[in-house]
CSV table of C-alpha atoms in Angstrom, one decimal:
chain,number,residue,atom,x,y,z
A,1,UNK,CA,0.0,0.0,0.0
A,2,UNK,CA,1.6,3.4,-1.0
A,3,UNK,CA,2.2,5.8,1.8
A,4,UNK,CA,0.0,8.9,1.8
A,5,UNK,CA,1.7,12.2,1.1
A,6,UNK,CA,2.4,14.5,4.1
A,7,UNK,CA,1.8,18.1,3.3
A,8,UNK,CA,2.7,21.1,5.3
A,9,UNK,CA,-0.7,22.6,5.9
A,10,UNK,CA,-2.5,24.4,8.7
A,11,UNK,CA,-5.6,22.7,10.0
A,12,UNK,CA,-8.9,24.6,9.9
A,13,UNK,CA,-10.6,25.2,13.2
A,14,UNK,CA,-13.1,22.5,13.9
A,15,UNK,CA,-11.8,20.2,11.2
A,16,UNK,CA,-11.9,17.2,13.6
A,17,UNK,CA,-8.3,16.3,12.8
A,18,UNK,CA,-5.8,15.4,15.7
A,19,UNK,CA,-4.7,18.3,17.8
A,20,UNK,CA,-0.9,17.6,18.0
A,21,UNK,CA,0.9,19.0,21.1
A,22,UNK,CA,4.2,20.6,21.1
A,23,UNK,CA,5.3,18.1,23.8
A,24,UNK,CA,4.8,15.3,21.3
A,25,UNK,CA,6.6,17.1,18.5
A,26,UNK,CA,9.5,18.1,20.8
A,27,UNK,CA,9.8,14.4,22.0
A,28,UNK,CA,9.7,13.2,18.4
A,29,UNK,CA,12.3,15.7,17.1
A,30,UNK,CA,14.6,15.1,20.0
A,31,UNK,CA,14.4,11.3,19.5
A,32,UNK,CA,15.2,11.6,15.8
A,33,UNK,CA,18.1,14.1,16.4
A,34,UNK,CA,19.7,12.2,19.3
A,35,UNK,CA,19.1,8.7,18.0
A,36,UNK,CA,17.4,7.1,21.0
A,37,UNK,CA,15.0,7.7,23.8
A,38,UNK,CA,17.6,8.1,26.6
A,39,UNK,CA,19.6,10.9,24.9
A,40,UNK,CA,16.4,12.6,23.9
A,41,UNK,CA,15.2,12.6,27.5
A,42,UNK,CA,18.5,14.0,28.6
A,43,UNK,CA,18.3,16.8,26.0
A,44,UNK,CA,14.8,17.8,27.1
A,45,UNK,CA,15.5,17.2,30.8
A,46,UNK,CA,12.6,14.8,31.3
A,47,UNK,CA,12.4,11.1,32.1
A,48,UNK,CA,12.7,8.4,29.4
A,49,UNK,CA,9.2,7.1,30.1
A,50,UNK,CA,7.9,10.6,29.5
A,51,UNK,CA,9.6,10.7,26.0
A,52,UNK,CA,8.3,7.2,25.2
A,53,UNK,CA,4.8,8.1,26.2
A,54,UNK,CA,4.8,11.2,24.0
A,55,UNK,CA,6.1,9.2,21.0
A,56,UNK,CA,3.4,6.5,21.5
A,57,UNK,CA,0.8,9.3,21.7
A,58,UNK,CA,2.0,10.8,18.5
A,59,UNK,CA,2.3,7.5,16.7
A,60,UNK,CA,-1.3,6.6,17.7
A,61,UNK,CA,-2.5,9.5,15.6
A,62,UNK,CA,-1.3,7.9,12.4
A,63,UNK,CA,-2.0,4.7,10.4
A,64,UNK,CA,1.7,4.1,9.9
A,65,UNK,CA,4.6,3.7,12.4
A,66,UNK,CA,7.0,6.6,12.7
A,67,UNK,CA,10.1,4.9,14.2
A,68,UNK,CA,11.8,1.5,13.8
A,69,UNK,CA,13.1,0.4,17.2
A,70,UNK,CA,16.5,-1.3,17.6
A,71,UNK,CA,18.5,-2.4,20.7
A,72,UNK,CA,20.7,0.6,20.4
A,73,UNK,CA,18.4,3.3,19.1
A,74,UNK,CA,15.7,4.2,16.6
A,75,UNK,CA,15.5,5.0,12.9
A,76,UNK,CA,12.8,6.8,11.0
A,77,UNK,CA,10.4,4.9,8.8
A,78,UNK,CA,9.6,6.2,5.4
A,79,UNK,CA,6.5,7.9,6.8
A,80,UNK,CA,8.4,9.2,9.8
A,81,UNK,CA,10.9,10.8,7.4
A,82,UNK,CA,8.0,12.7,5.7
A,83,UNK,CA,6.7,13.8,9.0
A,84,UNK,CA,10.1,14.9,10.3
A,85,UNK,CA,10.5,17.3,7.3
A,86,UNK,CA,7.6,19.2,8.8
A,87,UNK,CA,8.1,18.8,12.5
A,88,UNK,CA,11.7,19.9,12.4
A,89,UNK,CA,10.4,23.3,11.6
A,90,UNK,CA,8.8,23.5,15.1
A,91,UNK,CA,12.3,23.7,16.6
A,92,UNK,CA,12.7,27.0,14.8
A,93,UNK,CA,9.4,28.1,16.3
A,94,UNK,CA,10.5,27.1,19.8
A,95,UNK,CA,13.7,29.0,19.4
A,96,UNK,CA,12.0,32.1,18.0
A,97,UNK,CA,9.5,32.2,20.8
A,98,UNK,CA,12.3,31.8,23.4
A,99,UNK,CA,14.2,34.7,21.7
A,100,UNK,CA,11.1,36.9,21.8
A,101,UNK,CA,10.6,36.2,25.5
A,102,UNK,CA,14.3,36.5,26.4
A,103,UNK,CA,16.0,38.8,23.9
A,104,UNK,CA,19.1,39.4,26.0
A,105,UNK,CA,19.8,35.7,26.8
A,106,UNK,CA,23.2,34.4,25.7
A,107,UNK,CA,23.1,31.1,23.7
A,108,UNK,CA,24.1,29.0,26.7
A,109,UNK,CA,22.8,25.5,27.2
A,110,UNK,CA,22.0,24.9,23.5
A,111,UNK,CA,23.5,22.8,20.8
A,112,UNK,CA,24.7,24.3,17.5
A,113,UNK,CA,25.0,21.6,14.7
A,114,UNK,CA,27.9,22.5,12.4
A,115,UNK,CA,28.4,21.0,8.9
A,116,UNK,CA,32.1,21.5,8.3
A,117,UNK,CA,34.1,21.0,5.1
A,118,UNK,CA,37.1,23.3,5.9
A,119,UNK,CA,38.5,22.4,9.3
A,120,UNK,CA,41.8,24.2,9.2
A,121,UNK,CA,40.2,27.5,8.3
A,122,UNK,CA,37.2,27.3,10.7
A,123,UNK,CA,38.4,25.3,13.7
A,124,UNK,CA,40.1,28.4,15.2
A,125,UNK,CA,36.7,30.2,14.9
A,126,UNK,CA,34.9,27.3,16.5
A,127,UNK,CA,37.5,27.1,19.3
A,128,UNK,CA,37.2,30.9,20.0
A,129,UNK,CA,33.4,30.7,20.0
A,130,UNK,CA,33.5,27.8,22.4
A,131,UNK,CA,35.7,29.7,24.8
A,132,UNK,CA,33.4,32.8,24.6
A,133,UNK,CA,30.2,30.7,25.1
A,134,UNK,CA,31.4,27.6,27.1
A,135,UNK,CA,27.9,26.4,27.9
A,136,UNK,CA,27.0,26.1,24.2
A,137,UNK,CA,27.5,22.6,22.8
A,138,UNK,CA,29.0,22.4,19.3
A,139,UNK,CA,28.2,19.3,17.4
A,140,UNK,CA,30.6,19.3,14.4
A,141,UNK,CA,30.1,16.9,11.5
A,142,UNK,CA,32.8,16.7,8.8
A,143,UNK,CA,31.3,16.4,5.3
A,144,UNK,CA,31.9,17.3,1.7
A,145,UNK,CA,30.5,20.6,0.3
A,146,UNK,CA,27.5,18.8,-1.3
A,147,UNK,CA,26.7,17.0,2.0
A,148,UNK,CA,26.9,20.3,3.9
A,149,UNK,CA,24.4,21.9,1.6
A,150,UNK,CA,22.1,18.9,2.0
A,151,UNK,CA,22.3,19.0,5.8
A,152,UNK,CA,21.4,22.7,5.9
A,153,UNK,CA,18.5,22.3,3.6
A,154,UNK,CA,17.2,19.3,5.6
A,155,UNK,CA,17.7,21.3,8.9
A,156,UNK,CA,20.1,18.6,10.0
A,157,UNK,CA,22.7,21.4,10.5
A,158,UNK,CA,22.3,24.9,11.8
A,159,UNK,CA,25.5,26.3,10.3
A,160,UNK,CA,27.6,25.3,7.3
A,161,UNK,CA,31.3,26.0,6.9
A,162,UNK,CA,32.3,25.4,3.3
A,163,UNK,CA,32.7,27.0,-0.1
A,164,UNK,CA,29.2,27.8,-1.5
A,165,UNK,CA,30.3,28.4,-5.1
A,166,UNK,CA,26.9,28.7,-6.6
A,167,UNK,CA,24.3,30.9,-4.9
A,168,UNK,CA,21.2,29.1,-3.5
A,169,UNK,CA,18.0,31.1,-3.0
A,170,UNK,CA,17.3,29.3,0.3
A,171,UNK,CA,20.8,30.0,1.8
A,172,UNK,CA,22.6,33.1,3.1
A,173,UNK,CA,26.4,33.2,3.1
A,174,UNK,CA,29.2,35.2,4.6
A,175,UNK,CA,32.6,35.1,2.9
A,176,UNK,CA,35.2,34.4,5.5
A,177,UNK,CA,38.4,33.5,3.6
A,178,UNK,CA,39.7,32.8,0.1
A,179,UNK,CA,42.4,30.6,-1.4
A,180,UNK,CA,43.4,28.9,-4.7
A,181,UNK,CA,44.0,25.4,-6.0
A,182,UNK,CA,47.5,24.1,-5.5
A,183,UNK,CA,49.4,20.9,-6.4
A,184,UNK,CA,50.8,18.5,-3.8
A,185,UNK,CA,54.0,16.6,-4.6
A,186,UNK,CA,56.4,14.3,-2.8
A,187,UNK,CA,59.5,16.4,-2.0
A,188,UNK,CA,61.7,14.2,-4.2
A,189,UNK,CA,59.4,14.4,-7.2
A,190,UNK,CA,61.1,15.8,-10.4
A,191,UNK,CA,58.5,18.6,-10.7
A,192,UNK,CA,59.0,19.6,-7.1
A,193,UNK,CA,62.0,21.6,-8.1
A,194,UNK,CA,59.8,24.0,-10.1
A,195,UNK,CA,58.4,27.1,-8.4
A,196,UNK,CA,55.0,26.7,-10.0
A,197,UNK,CA,53.5,24.1,-12.3
A,198,UNK,CA,51.3,24.1,-15.4
A,199,UNK,CA,48.2,21.9,-15.5
A,200,UNK,CA,49.5,20.4,-18.8
A,201,UNK,CA,52.6,19.1,-17.0
A,202,UNK,CA,50.6,17.9,-14.0
A,203,UNK,CA,48.2,15.7,-16.1
A,204,UNK,CA,51.1,13.7,-17.6
A,205,UNK,CA,51.7,12.3,-14.1
A,206,UNK,CA,49.6,9.9,-12.1
A,207,UNK,CA,46.9,12.0,-10.3
A,208,UNK,CA,45.0,11.7,-7.0
A,209,UNK,CA,41.4,12.8,-7.1
A,210,UNK,CA,38.7,13.4,-4.4
A,211,UNK,CA,35.3,11.7,-4.4
A,212,UNK,CA,32.5,13.5,-6.2
A,213,UNK,CA,30.8,16.2,-4.1
A,214,UNK,CA,34.1,17.5,-2.7
A,215,UNK,CA,34.6,21.2,-3.6
A,216,UNK,CA,38.3,20.7,-4.4
A,217,UNK,CA,37.4,18.0,-7.0
A,218,UNK,CA,34.8,20.4,-8.5
A,219,UNK,CA,37.5,23.1,-8.8
A,220,UNK,CA,39.9,20.5,-10.4
A,221,UNK,CA,37.2,19.4,-12.9
A,222,UNK,CA,36.4,23.0,-13.8
A,223,UNK,CA,40.0,23.8,-14.4
A,224,UNK,CA,40.4,20.7,-16.7
A,225,UNK,CA,37.2,21.5,-18.6
A,226,UNK,CA,38.3,25.2,-19.2
A,227,UNK,CA,41.6,24.1,-20.7
A,228,UNK,CA,40.0,21.1,-22.5
A,229,UNK,CA,42.3,18.6,-20.8
A,230,UNK,CA,41.5,15.0,-20.0
A,231,UNK,CA,42.4,14.3,-16.4
A,232,UNK,CA,42.3,10.7,-15.2
A,233,UNK,CA,43.1,9.1,-11.9
A,234,UNK,CA,43.3,5.6,-10.6
A,235,UNK,CA,43.3,6.9,-7.0
A,236,UNK,CA,40.2,8.4,-5.5
A,237,UNK,CA,40.3,9.5,-1.8
A,238,UNK,CA,37.8,10.7,0.8
A,239,UNK,CA,39.8,13.3,2.6
A,240,UNK,CA,42.7,15.7,2.6
A,241,UNK,CA,44.5,13.4,5.1
A,242,UNK,CA,44.1,10.5,2.6
A,243,UNK,CA,45.5,12.7,-0.3
A,244,UNK,CA,48.6,13.7,1.7
A,245,UNK,CA,49.2,10.1,2.7
A,246,UNK,CA,48.8,9.0,-1.0
A,247,UNK,CA,51.3,11.7,-2.1
A,248,UNK,CA,53.7,10.7,0.6
A,249,UNK,CA,53.7,7.1,-0.7
A,250,UNK,CA,54.4,8.2,-4.3
A,251,UNK,CA,50.9,7.3,-5.6
A,252,UNK,CA,50.8,10.5,-7.7
A,253,UNK,CA,50.3,14.3,-7.6
A,254,UNK,CA,47.5,15.5,-5.4
A,255,UNK,CA,45.5,18.7,-5.1
A,256,UNK,CA,44.2,20.9,-2.4
A,257,UNK,CA,43.0,24.4,-1.7
A,258,UNK,CA,46.0,26.3,-0.3
A,259,UNK,CA,44.7,26.9,3.3
A,260,UNK,CA,43.3,23.4,3.7
A,261,UNK,CA,46.7,21.7,4.1
A,262,UNK,CA,49.4,22.0,6.8
A,263,UNK,CA,53.0,22.3,5.7
A,264,UNK,CA,54.8,18.9,5.9
A,265,UNK,CA,58.5,18.2,5.4
A,266,UNK,CA,57.9,15.4,2.9
A,267,UNK,CA,55.3,17.2,0.8
A,268,UNK,CA,55.7,20.4,-1.2
A,269,UNK,CA,52.9,22.7,-2.3
A,270,UNK,CA,53.2,24.4,-5.7
A,271,UNK,CA,50.9,27.0,-7.3
A,272,UNK,CA,49.2,26.0,-10.5
A,273,UNK,CA,49.7,28.6,-13.2
A,274,UNK,CA,46.2,28.3,-14.7
A,275,UNK,CA,44.4,28.2,-11.3
A,276,UNK,CA,43.8,31.9,-11.0
A,277,UNK,CA,40.3,31.7,-9.5
A,278,UNK,CA,39.9,32.4,-5.8
A,279,UNK,CA,37.7,29.9,-4.0
A,280,UNK,CA,35.8,31.6,-1.2
A,281,UNK,CA,35.1,29.9,2.1
A,282,UNK,CA,31.7,30.7,3.5
A,283,UNK,CA,29.7,30.6,6.7
A,284,UNK,CA,26.3,29.4,5.4
A,285,UNK,CA,22.8,29.2,7.0
A,286,UNK,CA,19.1,29.0,6.0
A,287,UNK,CA,17.9,32.5,5.2
A,288,UNK,CA,14.7,32.3,7.2
A,289,UNK,CA,16.6,31.1,10.3
A,290,UNK,CA,18.9,34.2,10.5
A,291,UNK,CA,17.4,35.6,13.7
A,292,UNK,CA,17.4,32.4,15.7
A,293,UNK,CA,19.4,32.5,18.9
A,294,UNK,CA,22.8,30.8,18.8
A,295,UNK,CA,23.0,31.0,15.0
A,296,UNK,CA,22.8,34.8,15.1
A,297,UNK,CA,25.4,34.9,17.9
A,298,UNK,CA,27.8,32.7,16.0
A,299,UNK,CA,27.5,34.7,12.8
A,300,UNK,CA,28.2,37.9,14.8
A,301,UNK,CA,31.2,36.3,16.5
A,302,UNK,CA,32.6,35.2,13.1
A,303,UNK,CA,32.1,38.7,11.7
A,304,UNK,CA,34.1,40.1,14.7
A,305,UNK,CA,36.9,37.6,14.0
A,306,UNK,CA,37.0,38.5,10.4
A,307,UNK,CA,37.2,42.2,11.2
A,308,UNK,CA,40.1,41.7,13.6
A,309,UNK,CA,42.0,39.9,10.8
A,310,UNK,CA,41.6,42.8,8.4
């Protein structure tokens, strides 16, 4: 039997449809976000039986189950996923109401979910924010640029730290830093003696690429397309750590954005002559969430850090 579509609609007064409570929705959202009833109860500062009761009450309103139960946690059913796309917006409502009632409250005791693709650039900002607001919990998830965008749009992350190269009408962005594509070579590689490299020389060597969805790989592909060069690689890696290890073991020439890699004795970083485009690193968030507490405070803090660096 196909599942019924779940639409985001308001219920007319007197419709006779279930009157969902915020307690049920909070319990459901917390269980989804924390993965089990125990952690959801801790997050909401209630007992586990209270969470379970609210979930049962919410599930009783539907023909289909919302959660699959396992020994170590829960997972959304297909219908539960449809419902969560709607109920996760109630978290914004909660936060907005709290801000309205307590406009001067600092973002203590809350969790900011960070989707991060650029650790070396943004980790100092995260560390400074944590020192400034020690009671705010930062939940940092490392991901590719594409995954960061998906997490923001699905409200699985509050803030994204990554290069948003193409504007998205649903997202706001603040440019925080810029850098360019560079080549990574083992220090004893013949091309390492050159002060800069041409992409035509690089592609004659074995290459190390990133998985699709990584911003760096998108920059590489664009550069090759512009110059009508075929670039092939037998080595595909997941992370910058993997690419530096692959270079260190003579598997080929790797690539990175300049500020994403720490200097290492065995690896040299060389500019690429044709790579003249700056890649901007952004702080990104959903536009209609701009005024939410915590998020607004983080953006303001990042702006202050950026201004101090000017």
